Short mmCIF file of C-alpha atoms and ligand atoms in Angstrom, two decimals:
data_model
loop_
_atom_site.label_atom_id
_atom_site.label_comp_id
_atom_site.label_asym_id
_atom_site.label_seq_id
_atom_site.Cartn_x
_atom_site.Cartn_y
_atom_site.Cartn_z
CA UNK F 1 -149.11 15.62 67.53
CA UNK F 2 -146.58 18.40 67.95
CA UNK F 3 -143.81 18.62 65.89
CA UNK F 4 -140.61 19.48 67.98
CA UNK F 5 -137.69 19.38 65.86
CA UNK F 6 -134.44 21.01 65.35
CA UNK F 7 -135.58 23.69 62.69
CA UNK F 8 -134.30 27.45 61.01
CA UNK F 9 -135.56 30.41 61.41
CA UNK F 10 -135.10 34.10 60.10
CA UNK F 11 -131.61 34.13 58.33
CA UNK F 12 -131.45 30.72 58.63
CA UNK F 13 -130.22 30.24 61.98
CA UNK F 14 -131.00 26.94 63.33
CA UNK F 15 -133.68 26.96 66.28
CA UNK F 16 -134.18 24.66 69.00
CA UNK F 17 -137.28 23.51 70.25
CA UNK F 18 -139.49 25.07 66.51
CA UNK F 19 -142.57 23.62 66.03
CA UNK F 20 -142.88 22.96 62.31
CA UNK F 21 -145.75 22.82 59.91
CA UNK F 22 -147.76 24.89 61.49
CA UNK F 23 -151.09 25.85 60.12
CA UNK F 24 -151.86 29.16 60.64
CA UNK F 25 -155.50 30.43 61.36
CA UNK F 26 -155.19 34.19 61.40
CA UNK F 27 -156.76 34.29 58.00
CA UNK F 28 -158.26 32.09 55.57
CA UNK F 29 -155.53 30.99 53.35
CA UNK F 30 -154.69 28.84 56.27
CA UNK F 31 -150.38 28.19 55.28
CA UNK F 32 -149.68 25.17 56.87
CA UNK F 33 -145.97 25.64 56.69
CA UNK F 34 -144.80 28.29 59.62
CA UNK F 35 -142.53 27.47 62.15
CA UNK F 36 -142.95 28.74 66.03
CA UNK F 37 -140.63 28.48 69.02
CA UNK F 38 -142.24 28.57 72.39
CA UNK F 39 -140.00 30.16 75.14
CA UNK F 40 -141.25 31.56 78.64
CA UNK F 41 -142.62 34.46 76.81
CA UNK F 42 -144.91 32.51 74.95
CA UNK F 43 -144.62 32.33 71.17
CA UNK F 44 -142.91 33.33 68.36
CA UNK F 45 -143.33 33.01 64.75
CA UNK F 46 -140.26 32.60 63.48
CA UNK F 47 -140.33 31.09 59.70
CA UNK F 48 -142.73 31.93 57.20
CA UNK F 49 -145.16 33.97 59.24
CA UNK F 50 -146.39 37.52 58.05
CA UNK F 51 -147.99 40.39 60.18
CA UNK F 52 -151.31 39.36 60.97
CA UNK F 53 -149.62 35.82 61.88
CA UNK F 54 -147.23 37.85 64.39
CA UNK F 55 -149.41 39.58 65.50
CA UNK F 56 -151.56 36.38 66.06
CA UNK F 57 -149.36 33.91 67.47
CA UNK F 58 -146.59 36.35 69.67
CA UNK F 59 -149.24 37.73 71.54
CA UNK F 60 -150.01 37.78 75.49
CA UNK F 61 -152.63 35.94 76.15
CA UNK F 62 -151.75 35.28 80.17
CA UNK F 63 -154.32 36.91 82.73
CA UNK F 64 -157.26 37.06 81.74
CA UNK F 65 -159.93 36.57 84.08
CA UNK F 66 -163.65 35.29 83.41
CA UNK F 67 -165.96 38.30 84.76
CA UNK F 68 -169.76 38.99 85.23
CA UNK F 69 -170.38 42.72 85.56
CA UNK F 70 -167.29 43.49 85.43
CA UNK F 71 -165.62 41.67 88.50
CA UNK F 72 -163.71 38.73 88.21
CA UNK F 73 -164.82 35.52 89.18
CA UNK F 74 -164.48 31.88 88.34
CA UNK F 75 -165.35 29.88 85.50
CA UNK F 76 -168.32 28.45 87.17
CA UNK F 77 -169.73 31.20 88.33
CA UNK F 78 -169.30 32.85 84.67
CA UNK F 79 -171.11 29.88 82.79
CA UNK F 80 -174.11 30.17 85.65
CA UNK F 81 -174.34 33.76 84.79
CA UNK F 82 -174.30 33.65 81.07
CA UNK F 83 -176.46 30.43 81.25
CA UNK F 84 -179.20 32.47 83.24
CA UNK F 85 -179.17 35.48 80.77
CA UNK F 86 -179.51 32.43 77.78
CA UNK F 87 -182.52 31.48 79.65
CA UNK F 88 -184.34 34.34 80.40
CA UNK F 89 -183.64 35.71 76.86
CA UNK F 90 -186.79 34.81 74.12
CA UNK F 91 -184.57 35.34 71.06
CA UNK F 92 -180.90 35.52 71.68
CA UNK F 93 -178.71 36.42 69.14
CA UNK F 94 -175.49 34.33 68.52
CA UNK F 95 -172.84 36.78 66.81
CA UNK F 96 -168.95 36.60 65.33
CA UNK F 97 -168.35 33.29 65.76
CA UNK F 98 -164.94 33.72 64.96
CA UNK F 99 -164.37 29.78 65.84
CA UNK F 100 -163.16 26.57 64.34
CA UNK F 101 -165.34 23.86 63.55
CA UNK F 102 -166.03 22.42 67.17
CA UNK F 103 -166.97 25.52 68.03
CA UNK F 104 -169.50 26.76 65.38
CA UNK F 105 -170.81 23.38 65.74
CA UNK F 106 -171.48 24.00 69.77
CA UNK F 107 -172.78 27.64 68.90
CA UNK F 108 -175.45 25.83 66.77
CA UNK F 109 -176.52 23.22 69.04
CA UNK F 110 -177.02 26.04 71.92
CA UNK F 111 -178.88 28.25 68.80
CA UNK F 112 -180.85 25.69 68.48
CA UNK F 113 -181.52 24.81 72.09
CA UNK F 114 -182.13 28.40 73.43
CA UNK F 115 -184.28 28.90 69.97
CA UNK F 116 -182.02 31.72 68.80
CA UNK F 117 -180.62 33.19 65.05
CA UNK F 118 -176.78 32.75 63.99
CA UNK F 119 -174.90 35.12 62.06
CA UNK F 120 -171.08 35.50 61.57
CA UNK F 121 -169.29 39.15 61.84
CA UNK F 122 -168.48 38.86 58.57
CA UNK F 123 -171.19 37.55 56.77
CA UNK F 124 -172.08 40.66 54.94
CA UNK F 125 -168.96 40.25 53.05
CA UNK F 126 -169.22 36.39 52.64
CA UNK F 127 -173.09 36.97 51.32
CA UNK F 128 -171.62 39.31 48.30
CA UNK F 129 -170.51 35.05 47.31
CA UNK F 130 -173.63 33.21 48.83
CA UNK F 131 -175.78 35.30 46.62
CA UNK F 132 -174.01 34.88 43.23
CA UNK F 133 -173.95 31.11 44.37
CA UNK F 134 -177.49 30.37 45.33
CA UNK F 135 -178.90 32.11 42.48
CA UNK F 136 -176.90 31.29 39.29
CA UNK F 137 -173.75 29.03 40.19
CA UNK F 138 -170.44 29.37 39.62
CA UNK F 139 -167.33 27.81 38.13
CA UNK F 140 -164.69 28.05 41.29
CA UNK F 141 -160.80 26.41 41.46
CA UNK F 142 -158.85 26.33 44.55
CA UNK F 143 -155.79 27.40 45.92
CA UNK F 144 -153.61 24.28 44.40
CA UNK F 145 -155.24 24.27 41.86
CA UNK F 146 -154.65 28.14 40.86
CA UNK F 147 -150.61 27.67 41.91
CA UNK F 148 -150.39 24.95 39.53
CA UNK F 149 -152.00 25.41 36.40
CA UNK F 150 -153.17 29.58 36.33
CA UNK F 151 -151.54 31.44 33.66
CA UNK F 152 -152.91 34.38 33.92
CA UNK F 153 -154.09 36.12 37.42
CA UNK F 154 -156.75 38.95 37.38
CA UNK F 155 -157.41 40.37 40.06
CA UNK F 156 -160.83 42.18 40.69
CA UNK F 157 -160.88 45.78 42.49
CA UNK F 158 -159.60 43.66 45.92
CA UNK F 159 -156.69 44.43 48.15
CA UNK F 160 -155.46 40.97 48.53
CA UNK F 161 -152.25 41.66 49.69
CA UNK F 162 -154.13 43.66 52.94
CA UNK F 163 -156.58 40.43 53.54
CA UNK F 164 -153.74 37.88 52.74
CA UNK F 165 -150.47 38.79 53.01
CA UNK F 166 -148.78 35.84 51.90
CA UNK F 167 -151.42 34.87 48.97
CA UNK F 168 -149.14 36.17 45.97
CA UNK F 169 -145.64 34.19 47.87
CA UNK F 170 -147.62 30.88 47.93
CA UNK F 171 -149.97 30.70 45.00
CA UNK F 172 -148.99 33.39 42.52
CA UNK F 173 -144.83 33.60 42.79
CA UNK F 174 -143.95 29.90 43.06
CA UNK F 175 -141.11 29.00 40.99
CA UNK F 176 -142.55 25.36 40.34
CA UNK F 177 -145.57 23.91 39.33
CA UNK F 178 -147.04 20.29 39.57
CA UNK F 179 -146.09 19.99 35.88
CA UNK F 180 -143.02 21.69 35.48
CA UNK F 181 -139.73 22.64 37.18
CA UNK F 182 -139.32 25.74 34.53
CA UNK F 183 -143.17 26.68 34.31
CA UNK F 184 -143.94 29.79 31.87
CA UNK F 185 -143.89 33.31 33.26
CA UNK F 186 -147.41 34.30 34.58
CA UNK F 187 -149.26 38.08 33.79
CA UNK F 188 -150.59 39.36 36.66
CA UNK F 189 -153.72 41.96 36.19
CA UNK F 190 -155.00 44.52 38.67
CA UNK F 191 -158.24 46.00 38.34
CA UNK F 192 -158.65 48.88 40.33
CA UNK F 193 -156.40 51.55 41.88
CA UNK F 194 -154.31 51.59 44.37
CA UNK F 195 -154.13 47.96 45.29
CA UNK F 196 -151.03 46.84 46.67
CA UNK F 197 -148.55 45.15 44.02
CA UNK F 198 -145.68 45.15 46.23
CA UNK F 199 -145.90 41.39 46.88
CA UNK F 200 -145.51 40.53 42.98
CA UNK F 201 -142.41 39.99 42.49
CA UNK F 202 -139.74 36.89 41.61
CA UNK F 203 -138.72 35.19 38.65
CA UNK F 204 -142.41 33.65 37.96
CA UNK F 205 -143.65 37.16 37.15
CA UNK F 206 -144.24 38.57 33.57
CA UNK F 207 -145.79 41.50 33.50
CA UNK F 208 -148.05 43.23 35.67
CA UNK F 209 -151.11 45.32 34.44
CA UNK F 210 -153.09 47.54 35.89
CA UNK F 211 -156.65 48.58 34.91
CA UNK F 212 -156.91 52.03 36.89
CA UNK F 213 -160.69 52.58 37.86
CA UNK F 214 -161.72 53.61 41.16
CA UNK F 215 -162.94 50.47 43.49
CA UNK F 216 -166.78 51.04 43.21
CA UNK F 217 -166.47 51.36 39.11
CA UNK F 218 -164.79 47.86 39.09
CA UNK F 219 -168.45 46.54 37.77
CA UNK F 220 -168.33 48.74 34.28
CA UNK F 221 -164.98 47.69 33.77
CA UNK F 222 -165.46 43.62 34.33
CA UNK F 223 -169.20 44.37 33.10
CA UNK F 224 -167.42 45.85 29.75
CA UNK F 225 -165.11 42.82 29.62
CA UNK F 226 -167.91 40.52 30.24
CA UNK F 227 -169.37 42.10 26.95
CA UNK F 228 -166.00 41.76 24.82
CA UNK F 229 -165.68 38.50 25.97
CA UNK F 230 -169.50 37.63 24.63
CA UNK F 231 -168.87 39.47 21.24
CA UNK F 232 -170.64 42.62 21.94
CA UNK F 233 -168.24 44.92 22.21
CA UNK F 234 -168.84 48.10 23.57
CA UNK F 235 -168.87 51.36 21.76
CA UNK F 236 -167.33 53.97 23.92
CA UNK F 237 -163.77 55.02 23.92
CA UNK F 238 -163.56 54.60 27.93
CA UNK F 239 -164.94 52.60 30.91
CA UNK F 240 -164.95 53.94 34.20
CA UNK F 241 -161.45 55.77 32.78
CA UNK F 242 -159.95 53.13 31.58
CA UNK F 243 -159.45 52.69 27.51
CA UNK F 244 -161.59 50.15 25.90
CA UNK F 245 -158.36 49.03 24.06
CA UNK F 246 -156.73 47.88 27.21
CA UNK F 247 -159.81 46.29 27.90
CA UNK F 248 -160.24 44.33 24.53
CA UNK F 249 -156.51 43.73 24.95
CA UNK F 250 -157.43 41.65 28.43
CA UNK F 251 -160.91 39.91 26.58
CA UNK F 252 -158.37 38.75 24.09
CA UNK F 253 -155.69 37.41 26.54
CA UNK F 254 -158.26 36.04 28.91
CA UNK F 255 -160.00 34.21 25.81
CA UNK F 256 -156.08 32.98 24.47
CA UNK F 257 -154.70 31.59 27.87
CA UNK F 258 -154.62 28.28 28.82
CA UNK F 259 -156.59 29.23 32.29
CA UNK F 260 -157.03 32.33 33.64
CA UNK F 261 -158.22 32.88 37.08
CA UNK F 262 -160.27 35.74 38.23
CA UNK F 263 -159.07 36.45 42.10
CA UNK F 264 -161.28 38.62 44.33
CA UNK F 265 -161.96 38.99 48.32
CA UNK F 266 -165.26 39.57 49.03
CA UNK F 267 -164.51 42.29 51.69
CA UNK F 268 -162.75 44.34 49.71
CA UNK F 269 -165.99 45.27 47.43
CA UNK F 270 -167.47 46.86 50.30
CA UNK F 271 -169.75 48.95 47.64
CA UNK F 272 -173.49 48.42 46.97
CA UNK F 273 -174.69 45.94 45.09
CA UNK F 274 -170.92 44.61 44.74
CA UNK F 275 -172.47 41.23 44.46
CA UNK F 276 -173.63 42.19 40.48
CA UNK F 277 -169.68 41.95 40.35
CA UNK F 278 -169.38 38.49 41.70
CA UNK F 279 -172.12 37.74 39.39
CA UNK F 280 -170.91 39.33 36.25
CA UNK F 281 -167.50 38.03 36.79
CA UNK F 282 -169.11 34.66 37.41
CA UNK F 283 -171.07 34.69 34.24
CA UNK F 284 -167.91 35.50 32.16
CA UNK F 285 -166.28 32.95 33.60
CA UNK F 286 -168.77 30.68 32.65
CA UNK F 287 -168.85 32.27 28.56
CA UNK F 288 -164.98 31.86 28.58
CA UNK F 289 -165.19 27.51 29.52
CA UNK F 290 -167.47 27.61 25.94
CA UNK F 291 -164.49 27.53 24.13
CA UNK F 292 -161.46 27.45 26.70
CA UNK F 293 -160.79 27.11 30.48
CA UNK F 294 -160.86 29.46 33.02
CA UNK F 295 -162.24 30.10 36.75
CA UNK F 296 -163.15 31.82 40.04
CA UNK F 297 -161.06 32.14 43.09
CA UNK F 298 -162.79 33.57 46.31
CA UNK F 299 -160.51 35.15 49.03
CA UNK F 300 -161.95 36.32 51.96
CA UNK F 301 -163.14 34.01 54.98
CA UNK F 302 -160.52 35.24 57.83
CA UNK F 303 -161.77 34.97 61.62
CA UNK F 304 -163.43 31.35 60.58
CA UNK F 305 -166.14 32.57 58.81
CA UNK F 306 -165.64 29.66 55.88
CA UNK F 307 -165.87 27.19 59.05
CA UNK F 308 -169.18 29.34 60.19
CA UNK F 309 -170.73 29.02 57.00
CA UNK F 310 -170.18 25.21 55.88
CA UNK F 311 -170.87 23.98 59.74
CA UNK F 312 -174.04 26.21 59.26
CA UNK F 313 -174.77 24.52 56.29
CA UNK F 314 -174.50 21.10 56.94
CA UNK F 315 -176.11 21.26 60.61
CA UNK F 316 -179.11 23.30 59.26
CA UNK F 317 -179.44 23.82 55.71
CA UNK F 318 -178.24 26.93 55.40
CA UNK F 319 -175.34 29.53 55.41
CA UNK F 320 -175.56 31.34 58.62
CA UNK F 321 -178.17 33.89 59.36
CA UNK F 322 -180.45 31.18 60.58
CA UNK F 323 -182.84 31.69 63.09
CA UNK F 324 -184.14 28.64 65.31
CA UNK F 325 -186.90 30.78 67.20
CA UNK F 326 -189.86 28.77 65.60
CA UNK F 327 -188.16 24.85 66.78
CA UNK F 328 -186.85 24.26 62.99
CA UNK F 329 -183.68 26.28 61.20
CA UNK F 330 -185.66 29.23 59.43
CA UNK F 331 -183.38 31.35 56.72
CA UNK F 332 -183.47 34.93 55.55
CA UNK F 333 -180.26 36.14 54.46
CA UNK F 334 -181.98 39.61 55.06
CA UNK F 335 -184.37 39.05 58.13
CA UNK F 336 -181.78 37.37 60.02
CA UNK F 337 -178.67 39.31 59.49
CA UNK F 338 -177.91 40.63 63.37
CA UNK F 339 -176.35 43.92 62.54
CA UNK F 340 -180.05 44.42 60.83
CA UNK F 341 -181.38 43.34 64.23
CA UNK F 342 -179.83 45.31 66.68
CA UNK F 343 -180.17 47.95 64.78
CA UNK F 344 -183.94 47.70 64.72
CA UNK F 345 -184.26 46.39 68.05
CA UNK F 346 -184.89 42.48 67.78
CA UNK F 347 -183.13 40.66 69.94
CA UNK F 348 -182.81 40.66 73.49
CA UNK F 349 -179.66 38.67 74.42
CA UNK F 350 -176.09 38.53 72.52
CA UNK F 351 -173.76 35.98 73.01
CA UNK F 352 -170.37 37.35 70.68
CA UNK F 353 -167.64 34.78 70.03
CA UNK F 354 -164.29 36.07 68.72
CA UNK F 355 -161.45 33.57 69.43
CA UNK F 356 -158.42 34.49 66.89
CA UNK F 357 -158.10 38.13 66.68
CA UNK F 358 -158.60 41.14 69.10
CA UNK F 359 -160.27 42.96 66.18
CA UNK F 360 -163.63 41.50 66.03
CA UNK F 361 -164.85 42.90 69.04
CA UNK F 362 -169.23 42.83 69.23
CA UNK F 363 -171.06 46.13 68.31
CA UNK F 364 -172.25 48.64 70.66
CA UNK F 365 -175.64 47.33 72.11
CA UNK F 366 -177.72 48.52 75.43
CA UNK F 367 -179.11 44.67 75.28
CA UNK F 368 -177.31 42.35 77.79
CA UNK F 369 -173.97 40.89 76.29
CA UNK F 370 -172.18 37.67 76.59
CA UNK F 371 -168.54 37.62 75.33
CA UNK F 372 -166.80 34.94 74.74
CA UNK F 373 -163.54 36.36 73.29
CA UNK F 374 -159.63 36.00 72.94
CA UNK F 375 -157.57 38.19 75.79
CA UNK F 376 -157.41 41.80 74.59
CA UNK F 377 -160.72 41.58 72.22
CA UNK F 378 -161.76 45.36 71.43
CA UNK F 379 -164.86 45.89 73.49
CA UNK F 380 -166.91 48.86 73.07
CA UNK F 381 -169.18 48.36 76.69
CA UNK F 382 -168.50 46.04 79.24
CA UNK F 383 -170.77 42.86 78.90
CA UNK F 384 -172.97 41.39 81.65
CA UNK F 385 -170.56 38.24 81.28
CA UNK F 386 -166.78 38.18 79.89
CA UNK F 387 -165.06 34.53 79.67
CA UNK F 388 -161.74 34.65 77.85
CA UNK F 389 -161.22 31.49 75.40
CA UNK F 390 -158.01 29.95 73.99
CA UNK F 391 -157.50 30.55 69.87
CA UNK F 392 -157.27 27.45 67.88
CA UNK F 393 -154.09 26.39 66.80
CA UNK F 394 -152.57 28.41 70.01
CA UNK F 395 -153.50 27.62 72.72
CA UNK F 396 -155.79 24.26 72.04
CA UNK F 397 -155.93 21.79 68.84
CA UNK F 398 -158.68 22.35 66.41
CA UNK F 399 -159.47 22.14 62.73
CA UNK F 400 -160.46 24.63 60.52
CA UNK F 401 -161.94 25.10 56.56
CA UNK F 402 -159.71 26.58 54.24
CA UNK F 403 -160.79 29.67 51.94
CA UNK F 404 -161.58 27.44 49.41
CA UNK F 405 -163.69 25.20 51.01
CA UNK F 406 -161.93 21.78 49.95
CA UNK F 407 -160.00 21.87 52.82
CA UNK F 408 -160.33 21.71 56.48
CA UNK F 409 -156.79 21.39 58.12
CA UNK F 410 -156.35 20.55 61.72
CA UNK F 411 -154.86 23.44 63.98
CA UNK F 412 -152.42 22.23 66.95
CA UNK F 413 -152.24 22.99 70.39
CA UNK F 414 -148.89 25.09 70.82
CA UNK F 415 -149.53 25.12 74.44
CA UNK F 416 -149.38 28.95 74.66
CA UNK F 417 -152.29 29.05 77.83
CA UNK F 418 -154.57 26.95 79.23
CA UNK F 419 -157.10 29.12 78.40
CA UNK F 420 -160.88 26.94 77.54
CA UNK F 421 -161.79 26.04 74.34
CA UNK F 422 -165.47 27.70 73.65
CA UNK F 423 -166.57 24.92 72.47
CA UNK F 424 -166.44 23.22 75.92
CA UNK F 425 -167.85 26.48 77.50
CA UNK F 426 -170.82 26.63 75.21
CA UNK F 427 -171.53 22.59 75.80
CA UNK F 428 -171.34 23.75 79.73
CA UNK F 429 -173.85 26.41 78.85
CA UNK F 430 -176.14 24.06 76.82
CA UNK F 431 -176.18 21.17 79.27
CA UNK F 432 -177.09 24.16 82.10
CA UNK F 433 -179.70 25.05 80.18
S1 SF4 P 501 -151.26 34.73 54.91
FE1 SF4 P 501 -152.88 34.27 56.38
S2 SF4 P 501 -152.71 32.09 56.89
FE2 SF4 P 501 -150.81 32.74 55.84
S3 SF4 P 501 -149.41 33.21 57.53
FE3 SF4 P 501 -150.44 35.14 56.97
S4 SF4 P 501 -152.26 35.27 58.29
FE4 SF4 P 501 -151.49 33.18 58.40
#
């Protein structure tokens, strides 16, 4: 239920009419604790929001029309068209999915239905995780868990601060913890250069370290940490440029803290083979709970790709780039990844969903298109069918899983638009089907 209250906002001037304790989907740390007045011009963050949650929430979202070949018509007319396309197509290809949870789940029901494969946007990132997981496992915390008890923060060759602005204000900075009003001063390491620090900052702080290596060398210098860490230290004076000193110095710290926590976002190791860094950094992990305590933390999973992924999972099996052509959920992380597809010509429908940010706009394609997508999304060709959607926690209620997967949170309707949710256009679709 919507919380209408008397509330503050910037400079704490009290607001009438803020919505408080609002969750926020525009990425995947989902902070549950914005505030939001609604006025005739629609929204507007106006407590604890950053950019991309602006950006998200104060945006016009009035207008838009459904279309089919680029004239506007009316929803009906929009769901017969894309319905038709569904049906003629013999392997349609169900991209983005930037969605909650009601509306992955629809997206798989129609996969399955029209026999077609399901992939997120972002999955290429997200695999650079599945990979490390499926194959060796891993020893992961969570958000609360990190704020309350992590001593020591390293993180690995990622931009966090880019992906989540507010990730170093809520976890890392907090001036309590569960266990303490006065908790000890926290080290904060950065390995990599050029990642944004500015964010670091407040009384919890100690010091801040940087590793300097460029991004793609990240894997010598967590693979030569890896090796301190195991007792086999390495020989040369340097690793990747940075001195093996300072690296021994961090084996040491990590292997003397009460729980250090190794912090990386997947899309920010956009490098081959960046998964070997997942892995490594998994494995140490692992070697330093022999003796002590320590753990993972995965960023990443912004336009509701953590949603995509665990509603792929428990509906088929699988994480996402699964393919229902043969009448049963077939997965190849490979096989079925669509960019891979299009690319090489397999596929003769796509049907893009992108509800929360203009940004994830579909690829270029000459096969016929079906958008579902947030007013404004970036689209390179005009698809066969356009219908505009409402984003969850906007402009209809939700519920949506948290980056660290513990946690699904539900979104509120802030009444922005009556825009659809797609969830109830893609049940339209399936039931025309
Ligand atoms: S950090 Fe992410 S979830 Fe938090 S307010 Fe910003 S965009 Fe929203």
């Amino acid at each position: 239920m919507t919380n209408w209250t008397q509330a503050k906002g910037p400079g704490e001037t009290p607001k009438s009419n803020a919505i408080t304790d609002v969750a926020c989907p525009f990425c995947g740390l989902v902070c549950d604790d914005l505030e939001i007045v609604r006025d005739d011009n629609g929204l507007h963050v106006v407590k604890n929001g950053c950019e991309k949650a602006i950006a998200g929430f104060d945006r016009n979202v009035d207008g838009a029309k459904p279309q089919v070949d680029g004239r506007d018509v009316d929803i009906g007319t929009a769901i017969q068209a894309a319905t038709a396309l569904i049906r003629k197509s013999s392997l349609p290809l169900y991209g983005g999915l930037g969605t909650d949870v009601d509306g992955i789940r629809a997206v798989m029901a129609l996969a399955d239905k029209s026999g077609g494969v399901v992939d997120h946007a972002l999955s290429e990132a997200q695999y650079r995780n599945f990979r490390v997981m499926q194959t060796r496992g891993w020893i992961m915390t969570t958000l609360t868990e990190a704020r309350n008890r992590a001593d020591v923060i390293i993180v690995v060759g990622s931009d966090i601060q880019k992906l989540h602005p507010r990730f170093f204000e809520r976890i890392v900075n907090v001036d309590e913890s569960l266990f303490s009003e006065t908790p000890p001063k926290r080290t904060v390491y950065f390995i990599g250069k050029g990642l944004d620090q500015s964010a670091v900052k407040g009384p919890r702080i100690g010091e801040i370290i940087t590793l300097p290596c460029e991004i793609d060398r990240v894997g010598e210098v967590i693979g030569a940490l890896a090796a301190e860490v195991k007792g086999t230290p390495v020989t040369h004076d340097t690793v990747a440029g940075v001195p093996i000193a300072d690296i021994r110095a961090l084996a040491e710290r990590c292997q003397s803290s009460a729980y250090p926590v190794f912090v990386w976002a997947p899309p920010s190791l956009a490098f081959p083979n960046a998964d070997l860094v997942v892995s490594t950094v998994s494995d140490l992990v692992k070697d330093l709970n022999v003796k002590g305590r320590a753990a993972g933390l995965a960023l990443g999973g912004n336009e509701g790709s953590i949603s995509a992924a665990a509603v792929a999972s428990w509906q088929s099996g699988y994480p996402l780039r699964v393919s229902f052509a043969s009448g049963k959920p077939d997965y190849d992380f490979l096989r079925y990844s669509i960019p891979r597809m299009l690319a090489n010509g397999e596929g003769d429908a796509l049907v893009w969903l992108a509800s929360f940010t203009p940004d994830l706009g579909p690829p270029a394609t000459k096969i016929p298109t079906v958008v579902l997508g947030t007013p404004g999304l970036k689209l390179p060709n005009p698809p066969a069918v356009f219908i505009p959607v409402g984003t969850p926690g906007a402009d209809h209620a939700g519920r949506i899983i948290r980056v660290d997967n513990v946690v699904s949170l539900p979104l509120r309707n802030l009444g922005r638009s009556n825009l659809p949710k797609a969830s109830d256009i893609f049940a339209a679709i399936e039931l025309a089907l």
